[in-house]
Short mmCIF file of C-alpha atoms and ligand atoms in Angstrom, two decimals:
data_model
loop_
_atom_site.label_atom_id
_atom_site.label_comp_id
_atom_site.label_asym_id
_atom_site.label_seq_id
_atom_site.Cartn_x
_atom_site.Cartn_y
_atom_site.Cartn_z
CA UNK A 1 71.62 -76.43 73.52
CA UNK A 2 73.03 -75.92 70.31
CA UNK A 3 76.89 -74.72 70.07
CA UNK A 4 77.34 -73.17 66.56
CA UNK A 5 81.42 -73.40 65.41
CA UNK A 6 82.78 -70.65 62.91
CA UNK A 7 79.49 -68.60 63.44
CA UNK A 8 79.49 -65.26 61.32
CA UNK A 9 77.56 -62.47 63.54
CA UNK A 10 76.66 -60.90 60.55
CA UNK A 11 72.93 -60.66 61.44
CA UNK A 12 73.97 -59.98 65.36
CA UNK A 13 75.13 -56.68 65.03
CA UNK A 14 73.74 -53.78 64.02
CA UNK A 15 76.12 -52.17 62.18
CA UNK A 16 76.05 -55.05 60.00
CA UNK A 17 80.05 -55.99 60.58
CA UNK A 18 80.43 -59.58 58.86
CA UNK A 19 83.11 -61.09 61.07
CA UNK A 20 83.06 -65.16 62.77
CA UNK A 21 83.00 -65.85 66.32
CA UNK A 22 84.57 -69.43 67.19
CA UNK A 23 81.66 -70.71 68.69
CA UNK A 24 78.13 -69.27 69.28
CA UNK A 25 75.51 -70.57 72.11
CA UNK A 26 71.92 -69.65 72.32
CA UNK A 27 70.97 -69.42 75.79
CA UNK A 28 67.60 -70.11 76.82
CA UNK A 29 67.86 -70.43 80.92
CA UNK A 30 69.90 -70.08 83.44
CA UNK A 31 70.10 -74.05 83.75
CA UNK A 32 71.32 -74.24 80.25
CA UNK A 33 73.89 -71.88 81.83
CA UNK A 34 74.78 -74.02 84.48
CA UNK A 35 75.04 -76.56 82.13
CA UNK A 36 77.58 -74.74 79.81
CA UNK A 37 79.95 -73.61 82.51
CA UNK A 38 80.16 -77.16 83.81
CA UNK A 39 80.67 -78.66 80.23
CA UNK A 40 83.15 -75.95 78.94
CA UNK A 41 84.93 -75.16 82.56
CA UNK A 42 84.82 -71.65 81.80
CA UNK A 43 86.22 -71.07 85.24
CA UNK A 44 89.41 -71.96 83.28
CA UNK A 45 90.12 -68.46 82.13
CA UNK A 46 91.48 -69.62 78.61
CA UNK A 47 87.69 -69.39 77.61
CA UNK A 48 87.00 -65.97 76.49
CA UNK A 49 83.20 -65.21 76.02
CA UNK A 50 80.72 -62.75 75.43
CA UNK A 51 77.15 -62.01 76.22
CA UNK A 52 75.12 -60.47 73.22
CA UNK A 53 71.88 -59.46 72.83
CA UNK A 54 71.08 -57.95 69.77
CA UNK A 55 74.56 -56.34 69.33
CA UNK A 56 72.96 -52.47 69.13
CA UNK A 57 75.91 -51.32 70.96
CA UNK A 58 78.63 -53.11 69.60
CA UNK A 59 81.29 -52.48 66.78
CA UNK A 60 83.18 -55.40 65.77
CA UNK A 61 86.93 -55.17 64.23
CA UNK A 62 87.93 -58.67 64.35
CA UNK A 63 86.90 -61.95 64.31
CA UNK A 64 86.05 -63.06 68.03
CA UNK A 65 88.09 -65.40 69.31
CA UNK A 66 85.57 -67.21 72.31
CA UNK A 67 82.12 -68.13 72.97
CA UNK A 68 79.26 -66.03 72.04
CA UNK A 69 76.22 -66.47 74.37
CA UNK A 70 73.39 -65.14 72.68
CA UNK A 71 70.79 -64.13 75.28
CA UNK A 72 66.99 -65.96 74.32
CA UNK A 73 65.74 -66.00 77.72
CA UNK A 74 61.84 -64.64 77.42
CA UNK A 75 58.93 -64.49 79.48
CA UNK A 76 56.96 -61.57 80.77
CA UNK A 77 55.45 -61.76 83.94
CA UNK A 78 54.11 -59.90 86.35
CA UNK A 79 54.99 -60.09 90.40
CA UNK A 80 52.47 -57.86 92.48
CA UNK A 81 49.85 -55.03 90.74
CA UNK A 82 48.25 -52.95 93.08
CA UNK A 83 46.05 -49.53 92.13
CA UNK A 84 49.18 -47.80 92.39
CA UNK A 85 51.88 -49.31 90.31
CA UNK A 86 53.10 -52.84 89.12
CA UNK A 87 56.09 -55.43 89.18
CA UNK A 88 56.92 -56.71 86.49
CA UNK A 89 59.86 -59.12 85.54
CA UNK A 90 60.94 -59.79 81.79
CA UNK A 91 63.70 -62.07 80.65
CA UNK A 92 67.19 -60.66 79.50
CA UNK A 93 66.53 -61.91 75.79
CA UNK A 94 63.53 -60.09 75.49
CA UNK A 95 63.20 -57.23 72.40
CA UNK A 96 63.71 -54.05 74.79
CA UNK A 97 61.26 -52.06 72.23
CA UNK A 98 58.77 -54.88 72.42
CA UNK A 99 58.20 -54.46 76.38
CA UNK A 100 58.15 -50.74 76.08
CA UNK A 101 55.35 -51.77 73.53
CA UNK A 102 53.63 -54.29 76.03
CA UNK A 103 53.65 -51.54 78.83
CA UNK A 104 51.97 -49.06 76.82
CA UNK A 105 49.62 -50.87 75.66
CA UNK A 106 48.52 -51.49 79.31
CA UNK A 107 48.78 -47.56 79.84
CA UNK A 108 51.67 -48.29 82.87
CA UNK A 109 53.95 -45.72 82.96
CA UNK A 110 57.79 -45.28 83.16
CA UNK A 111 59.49 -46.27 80.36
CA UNK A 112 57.51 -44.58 77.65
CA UNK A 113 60.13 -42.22 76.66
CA UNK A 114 62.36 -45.30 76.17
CA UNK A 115 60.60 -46.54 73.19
CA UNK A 116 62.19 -47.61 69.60
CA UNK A 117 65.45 -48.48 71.39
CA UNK A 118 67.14 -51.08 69.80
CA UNK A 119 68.68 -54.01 72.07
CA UNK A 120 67.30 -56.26 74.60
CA UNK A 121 66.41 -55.90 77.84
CA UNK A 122 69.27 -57.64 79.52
CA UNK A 123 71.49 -55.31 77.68
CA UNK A 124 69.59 -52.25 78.98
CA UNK A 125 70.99 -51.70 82.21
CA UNK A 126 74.52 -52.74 81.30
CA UNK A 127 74.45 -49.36 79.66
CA UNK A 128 71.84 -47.60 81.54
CA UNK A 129 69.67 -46.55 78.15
CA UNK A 130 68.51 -43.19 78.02
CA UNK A 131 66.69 -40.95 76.26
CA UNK A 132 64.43 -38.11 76.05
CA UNK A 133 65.25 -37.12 79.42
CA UNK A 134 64.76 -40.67 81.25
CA UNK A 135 66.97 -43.45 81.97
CA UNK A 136 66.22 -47.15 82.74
CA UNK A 137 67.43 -46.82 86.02
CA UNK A 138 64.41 -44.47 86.78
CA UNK A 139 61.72 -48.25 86.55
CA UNK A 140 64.42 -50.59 87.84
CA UNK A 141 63.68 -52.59 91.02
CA UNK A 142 66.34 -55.25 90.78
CA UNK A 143 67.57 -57.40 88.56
CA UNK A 144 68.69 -60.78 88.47
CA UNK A 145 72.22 -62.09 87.05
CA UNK A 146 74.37 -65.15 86.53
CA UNK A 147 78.09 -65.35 87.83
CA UNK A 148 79.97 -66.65 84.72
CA UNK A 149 82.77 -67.36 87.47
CA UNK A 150 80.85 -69.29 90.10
CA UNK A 151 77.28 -70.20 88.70
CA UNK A 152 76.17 -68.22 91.63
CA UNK A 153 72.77 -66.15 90.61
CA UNK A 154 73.02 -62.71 92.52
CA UNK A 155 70.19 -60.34 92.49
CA UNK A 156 71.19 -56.69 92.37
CA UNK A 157 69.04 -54.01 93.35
CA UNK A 158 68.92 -50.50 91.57
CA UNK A 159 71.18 -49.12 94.01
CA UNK A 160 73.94 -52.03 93.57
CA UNK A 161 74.17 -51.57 89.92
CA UNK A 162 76.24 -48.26 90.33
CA UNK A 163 74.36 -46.21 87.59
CA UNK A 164 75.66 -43.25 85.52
CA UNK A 165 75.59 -41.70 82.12
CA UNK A 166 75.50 -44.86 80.06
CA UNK A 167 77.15 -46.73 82.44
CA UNK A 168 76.83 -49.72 85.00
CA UNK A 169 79.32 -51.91 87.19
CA UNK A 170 78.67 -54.62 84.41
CA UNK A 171 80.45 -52.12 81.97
CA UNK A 172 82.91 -51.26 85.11
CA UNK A 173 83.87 -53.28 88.02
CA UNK A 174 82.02 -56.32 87.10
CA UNK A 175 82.79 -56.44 82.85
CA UNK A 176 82.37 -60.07 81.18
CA UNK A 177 81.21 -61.88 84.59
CA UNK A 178 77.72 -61.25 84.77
CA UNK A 179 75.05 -62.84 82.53
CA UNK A 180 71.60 -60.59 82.76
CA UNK A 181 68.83 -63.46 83.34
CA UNK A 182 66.10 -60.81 83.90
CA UNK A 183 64.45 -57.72 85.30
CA UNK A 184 62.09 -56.10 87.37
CA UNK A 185 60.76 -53.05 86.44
CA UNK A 186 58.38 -50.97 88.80
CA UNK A 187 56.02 -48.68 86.64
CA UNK A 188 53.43 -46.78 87.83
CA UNK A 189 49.39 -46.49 86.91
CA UNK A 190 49.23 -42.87 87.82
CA UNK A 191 49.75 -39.52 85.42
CA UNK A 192 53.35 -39.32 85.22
CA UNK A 193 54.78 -37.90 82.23
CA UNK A 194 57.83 -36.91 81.56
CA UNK A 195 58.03 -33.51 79.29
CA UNK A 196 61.50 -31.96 79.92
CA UNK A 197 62.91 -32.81 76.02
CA UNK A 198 62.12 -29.81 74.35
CA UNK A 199 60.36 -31.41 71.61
CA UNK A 200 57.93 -33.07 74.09
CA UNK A 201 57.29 -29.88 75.82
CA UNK A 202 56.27 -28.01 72.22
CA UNK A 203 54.24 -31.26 71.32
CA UNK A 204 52.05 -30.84 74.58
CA UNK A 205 52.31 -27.68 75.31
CA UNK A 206 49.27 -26.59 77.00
CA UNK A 207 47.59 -30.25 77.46
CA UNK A 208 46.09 -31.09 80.57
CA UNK A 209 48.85 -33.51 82.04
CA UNK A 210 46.15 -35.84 83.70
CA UNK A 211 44.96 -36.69 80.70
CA UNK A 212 47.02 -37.75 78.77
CA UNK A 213 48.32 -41.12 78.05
CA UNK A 214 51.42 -43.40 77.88
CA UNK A 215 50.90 -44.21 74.04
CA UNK A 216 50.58 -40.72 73.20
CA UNK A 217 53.89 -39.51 74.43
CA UNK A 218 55.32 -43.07 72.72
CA UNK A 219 53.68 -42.55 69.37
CA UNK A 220 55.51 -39.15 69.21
CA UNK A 221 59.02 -40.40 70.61
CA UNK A 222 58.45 -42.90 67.44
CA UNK A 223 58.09 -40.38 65.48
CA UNK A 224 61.02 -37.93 67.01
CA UNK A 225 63.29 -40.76 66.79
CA UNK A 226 62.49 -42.03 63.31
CA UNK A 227 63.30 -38.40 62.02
CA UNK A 228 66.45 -38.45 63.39
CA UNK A 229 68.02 -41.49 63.70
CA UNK A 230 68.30 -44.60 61.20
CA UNK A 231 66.81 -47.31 61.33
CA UNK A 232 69.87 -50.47 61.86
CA UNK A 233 67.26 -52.79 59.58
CA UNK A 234 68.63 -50.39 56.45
CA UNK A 235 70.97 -48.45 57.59
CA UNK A 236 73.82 -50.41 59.53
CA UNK A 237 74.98 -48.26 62.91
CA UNK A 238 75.34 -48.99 66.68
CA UNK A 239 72.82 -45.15 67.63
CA UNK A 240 75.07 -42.56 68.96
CA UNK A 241 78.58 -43.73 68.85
CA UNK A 242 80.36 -41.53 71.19
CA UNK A 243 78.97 -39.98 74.51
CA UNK A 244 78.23 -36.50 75.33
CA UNK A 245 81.39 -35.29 76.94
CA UNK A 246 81.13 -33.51 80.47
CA UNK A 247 83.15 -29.87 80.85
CA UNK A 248 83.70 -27.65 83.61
CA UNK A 249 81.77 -24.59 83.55
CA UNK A 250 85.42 -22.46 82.47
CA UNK A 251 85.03 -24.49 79.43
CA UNK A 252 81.97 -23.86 78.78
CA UNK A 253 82.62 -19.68 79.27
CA UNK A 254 85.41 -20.55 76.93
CA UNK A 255 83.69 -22.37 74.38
CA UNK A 256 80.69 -19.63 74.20
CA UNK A 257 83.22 -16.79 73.15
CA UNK A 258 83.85 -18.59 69.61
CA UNK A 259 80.31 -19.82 69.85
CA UNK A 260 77.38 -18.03 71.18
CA UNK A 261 74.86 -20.72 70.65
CA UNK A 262 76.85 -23.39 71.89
CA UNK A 263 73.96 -26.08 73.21
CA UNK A 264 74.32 -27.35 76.67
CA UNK A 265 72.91 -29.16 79.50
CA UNK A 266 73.39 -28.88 82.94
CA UNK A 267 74.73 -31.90 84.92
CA UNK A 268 75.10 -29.91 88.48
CA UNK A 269 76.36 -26.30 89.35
CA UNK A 270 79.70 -27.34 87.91
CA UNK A 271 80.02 -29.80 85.70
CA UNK A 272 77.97 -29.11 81.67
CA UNK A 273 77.04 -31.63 78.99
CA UNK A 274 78.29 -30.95 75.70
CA UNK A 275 76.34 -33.22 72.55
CA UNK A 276 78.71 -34.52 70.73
CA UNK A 277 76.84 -34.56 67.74
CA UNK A 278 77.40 -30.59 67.81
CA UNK A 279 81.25 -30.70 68.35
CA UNK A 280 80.82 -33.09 64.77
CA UNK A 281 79.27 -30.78 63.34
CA UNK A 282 80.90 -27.73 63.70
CA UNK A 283 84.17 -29.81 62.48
CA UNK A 284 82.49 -30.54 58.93
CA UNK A 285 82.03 -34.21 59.57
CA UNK A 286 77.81 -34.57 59.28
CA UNK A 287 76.86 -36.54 55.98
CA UNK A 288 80.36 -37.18 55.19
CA UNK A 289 81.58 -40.39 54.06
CA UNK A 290 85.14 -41.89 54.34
CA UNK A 291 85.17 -45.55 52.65
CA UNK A 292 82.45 -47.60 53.58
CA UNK A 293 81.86 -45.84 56.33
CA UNK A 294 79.89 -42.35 57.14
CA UNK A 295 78.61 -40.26 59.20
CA UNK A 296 74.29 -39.79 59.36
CA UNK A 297 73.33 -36.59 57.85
CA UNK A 298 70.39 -36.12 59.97
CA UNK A 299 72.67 -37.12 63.11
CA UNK A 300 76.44 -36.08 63.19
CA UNK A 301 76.30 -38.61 66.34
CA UNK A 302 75.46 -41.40 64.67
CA UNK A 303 78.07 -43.66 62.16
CA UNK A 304 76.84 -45.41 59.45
CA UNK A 305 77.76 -48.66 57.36
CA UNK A 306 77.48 -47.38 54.24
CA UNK A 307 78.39 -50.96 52.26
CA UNK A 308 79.64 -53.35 53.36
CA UNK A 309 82.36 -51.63 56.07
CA UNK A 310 84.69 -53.51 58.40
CA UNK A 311 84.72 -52.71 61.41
CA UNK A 312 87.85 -51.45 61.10
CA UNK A 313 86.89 -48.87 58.85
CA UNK A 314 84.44 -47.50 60.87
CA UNK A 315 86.43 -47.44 63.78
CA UNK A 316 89.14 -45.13 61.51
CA UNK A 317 86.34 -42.91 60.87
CA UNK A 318 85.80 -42.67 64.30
CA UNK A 319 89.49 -42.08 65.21
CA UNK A 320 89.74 -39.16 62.66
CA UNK A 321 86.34 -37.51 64.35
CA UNK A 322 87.72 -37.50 67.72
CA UNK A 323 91.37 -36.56 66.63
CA UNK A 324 89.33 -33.60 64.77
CA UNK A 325 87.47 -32.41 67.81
CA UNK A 326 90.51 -32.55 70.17
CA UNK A 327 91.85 -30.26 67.83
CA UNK A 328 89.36 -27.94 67.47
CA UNK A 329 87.56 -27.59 71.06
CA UNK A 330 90.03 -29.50 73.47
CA UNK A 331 87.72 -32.09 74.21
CA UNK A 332 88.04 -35.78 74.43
CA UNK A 333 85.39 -38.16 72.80
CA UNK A 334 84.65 -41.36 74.49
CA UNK A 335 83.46 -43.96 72.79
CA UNK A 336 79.48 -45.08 74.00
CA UNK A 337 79.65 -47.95 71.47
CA UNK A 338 82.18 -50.96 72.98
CA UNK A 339 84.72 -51.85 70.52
CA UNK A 340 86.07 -54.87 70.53
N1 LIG B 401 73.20 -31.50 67.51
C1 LIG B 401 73.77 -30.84 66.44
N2 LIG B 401 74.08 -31.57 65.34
C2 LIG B 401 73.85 -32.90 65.26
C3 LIG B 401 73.25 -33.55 66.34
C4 LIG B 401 72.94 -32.83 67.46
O1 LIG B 401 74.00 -29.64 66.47
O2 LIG B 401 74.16 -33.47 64.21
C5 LIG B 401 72.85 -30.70 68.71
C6 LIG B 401 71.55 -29.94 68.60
O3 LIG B 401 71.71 -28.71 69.26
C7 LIG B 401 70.57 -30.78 69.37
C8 LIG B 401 71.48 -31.34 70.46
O4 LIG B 401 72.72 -31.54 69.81
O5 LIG B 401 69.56 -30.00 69.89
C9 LIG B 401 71.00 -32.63 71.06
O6 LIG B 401 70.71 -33.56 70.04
P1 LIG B 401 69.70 -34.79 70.32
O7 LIG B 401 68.51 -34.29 70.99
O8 LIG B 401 69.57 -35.55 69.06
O9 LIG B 401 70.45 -35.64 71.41
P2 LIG B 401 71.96 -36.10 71.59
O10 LIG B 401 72.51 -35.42 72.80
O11 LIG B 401 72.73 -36.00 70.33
C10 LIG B 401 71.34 -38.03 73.23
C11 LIG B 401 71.57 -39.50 73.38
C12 LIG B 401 70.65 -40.26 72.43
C13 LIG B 401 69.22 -39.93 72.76
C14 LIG B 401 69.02 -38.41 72.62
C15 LIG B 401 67.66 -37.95 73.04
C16 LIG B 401 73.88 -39.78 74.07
C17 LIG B 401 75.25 -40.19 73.68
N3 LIG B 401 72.96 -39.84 73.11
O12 LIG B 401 71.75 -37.66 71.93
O13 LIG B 401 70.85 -41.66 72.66
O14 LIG B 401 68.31 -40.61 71.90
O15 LIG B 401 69.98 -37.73 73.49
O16 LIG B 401 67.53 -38.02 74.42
O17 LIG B 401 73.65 -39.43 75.23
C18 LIG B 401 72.06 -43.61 71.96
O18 LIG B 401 72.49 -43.67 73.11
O19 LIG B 401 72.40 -44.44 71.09
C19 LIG B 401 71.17 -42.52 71.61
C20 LIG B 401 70.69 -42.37 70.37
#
């Protein structure tokens, strides 16, 4: 184990944000883990650290002042198969977009609709990634995580992991303690597509569901995604940068007498999702650029690194768009990115 002093994380976050950490740690195992809290008594709460992955939902506007634990634990394996469905565990440092790949390629479905996502897979339920009308959550069985308190490992099952909209109790209740070692995804071998995004729904239109295939629907999220969103190898971002904010169905009425078209998506018979990529839009802000920072022109969601932004700068960019909004609609932005 290799600990890394005055580290820049340059090339560990997306958005490109060229800032130090004080030390950086490449963790292989949960032994290594072990190993670590013991040597550094982390339990002493003057150690400040961080678990990263491949920093694709991060925004950095300082120089972090801890440990960085970069998650490299791999392996892909595979617990019980039966005709129906399979098990199968990967480790947190996994590429998420690589074991979308791998299940695919097998023709097991669940997570198709989660392809191209950038991160790892012990990142992806500390957010709950979504898209296309399907969240992680959906394929989780448990997963199993590292107390950076205790050294305990705890395994948590879907239902302990108190799932919502991009959320998780690692992001809530249980923020910095837990260490994602892997997870167990349960994916089935039968038809199961899932068609509610409307551009799914044109693209198959009319197919007979039974027949078609995991990689199909993939190959066209690739494709849906890659016209919309950049991709953080050229163009530095984090993906959508705020959430879709959640209004009451008064709002809504409200909102539709300025704007007839207003888009919108159910959440239950009071509560309506709102993108935020609209609100942005309507307020002027798509393709604009302030500094070093902009916003995508193909996604008024999305914030860019233009050059070479600080953090900072992108975060002001970010301030002015929400400030902008509030104005305009009366709705809050939350961040989805975490800023730190
Ligand atoms: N829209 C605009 N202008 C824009 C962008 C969007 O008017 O610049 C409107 C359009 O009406 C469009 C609607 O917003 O039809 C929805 O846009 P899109 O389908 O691109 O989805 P989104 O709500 O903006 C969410 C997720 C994405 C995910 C897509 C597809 C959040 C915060 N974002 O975006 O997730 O890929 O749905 O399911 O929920 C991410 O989390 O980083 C991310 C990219």
């Amino acid at each position: 184990m290799e600990i890394k002093n005055n580290f820049s994380l340059k090339s560990f976050n997306t958005f490109g944000i060229d800032v130090k950490t004080n030390q950086f740690i490449e963790i292989q195992s949960s032994e290594e883990l072990k190993e670590l809290l013991h040597h550094f008594k982390l339990l002493k709460k003057d150690n400040k650290f961080l678990v990263l992955g491949e920093g694709s939902n991060i925004l950095f506007t300082n120089d972090y002042d801890g440990i960085i634990l970069h998650n490299k634990i791999k392996g892909i394996k595979i617990i019980e198969e039966t005709d129906e469905s399979v098990f199968i565990q990967v480790g947190g440092g996994e590429k998420w977009s690589d074991f979308v790949d791998y299940t695919v390629n097998k023709g097991w479905w669940g997570i198709e609709n989660l392809s191209l996502i950038p991160g790892t897979v012990g990142a992806a339920p500390v957010q709950n990634i979504g898209a296309y009308g399907v969240e992680q959550r959906e394929s989780l069985d448990y997963l199993q995580a590292f107390n950076m308190e205790t050294g305990v490992i705890t395994t948590f099952f879907e239902d302990e992991c108190i799932f919502g909209y991009r959320s998780s109790i690692f992001k809530t209740l249980g923020k910095g303690k837990w260490f994602i070692l892997n997870a167990t995804y349960r994916l089935t071998k039968q038809p199961n597509p899932k068609l509610n995004y409307g551009k799914l729904q044109e693209t198959f239109h009319g197919r007979d569901y039974l027949t078609l295939t995991p990689a199909e629907i993939s190959t066209r999220i690739k494709e849906i995604r890659r016209e919309k969103l950049p991709d953080p190898r050229h163009i530095g971002n984090a993906g959508s940068f705020f959430k879709n904010p959640i209004i009451n169905k008064f709002k809504l009425e409200e909102l539709k007498h300025s704007y007839q078209r207003v888009p919108f998506y159910i959440v239950d018979e009071n509560r309506i999702k709102i993108p935020a990529g609209w609100l942005i839009e309507q307020c002027g802000w798509k393709g604009k650029k302030h500094g070093n920072a902009g916003v995508y022109p193909k996604q008024a969601l999305v914030l860019i690194n233009i050059g070479n932004a600080t953090g900072s700068e992108i975060l002001n960019l970010a301030n002015l768009i929400k400030k902008d909004v509030y104005e305009h609609f009366k709705i809050d932005l939350e961040p989805e990115v975490t800023i730190l």
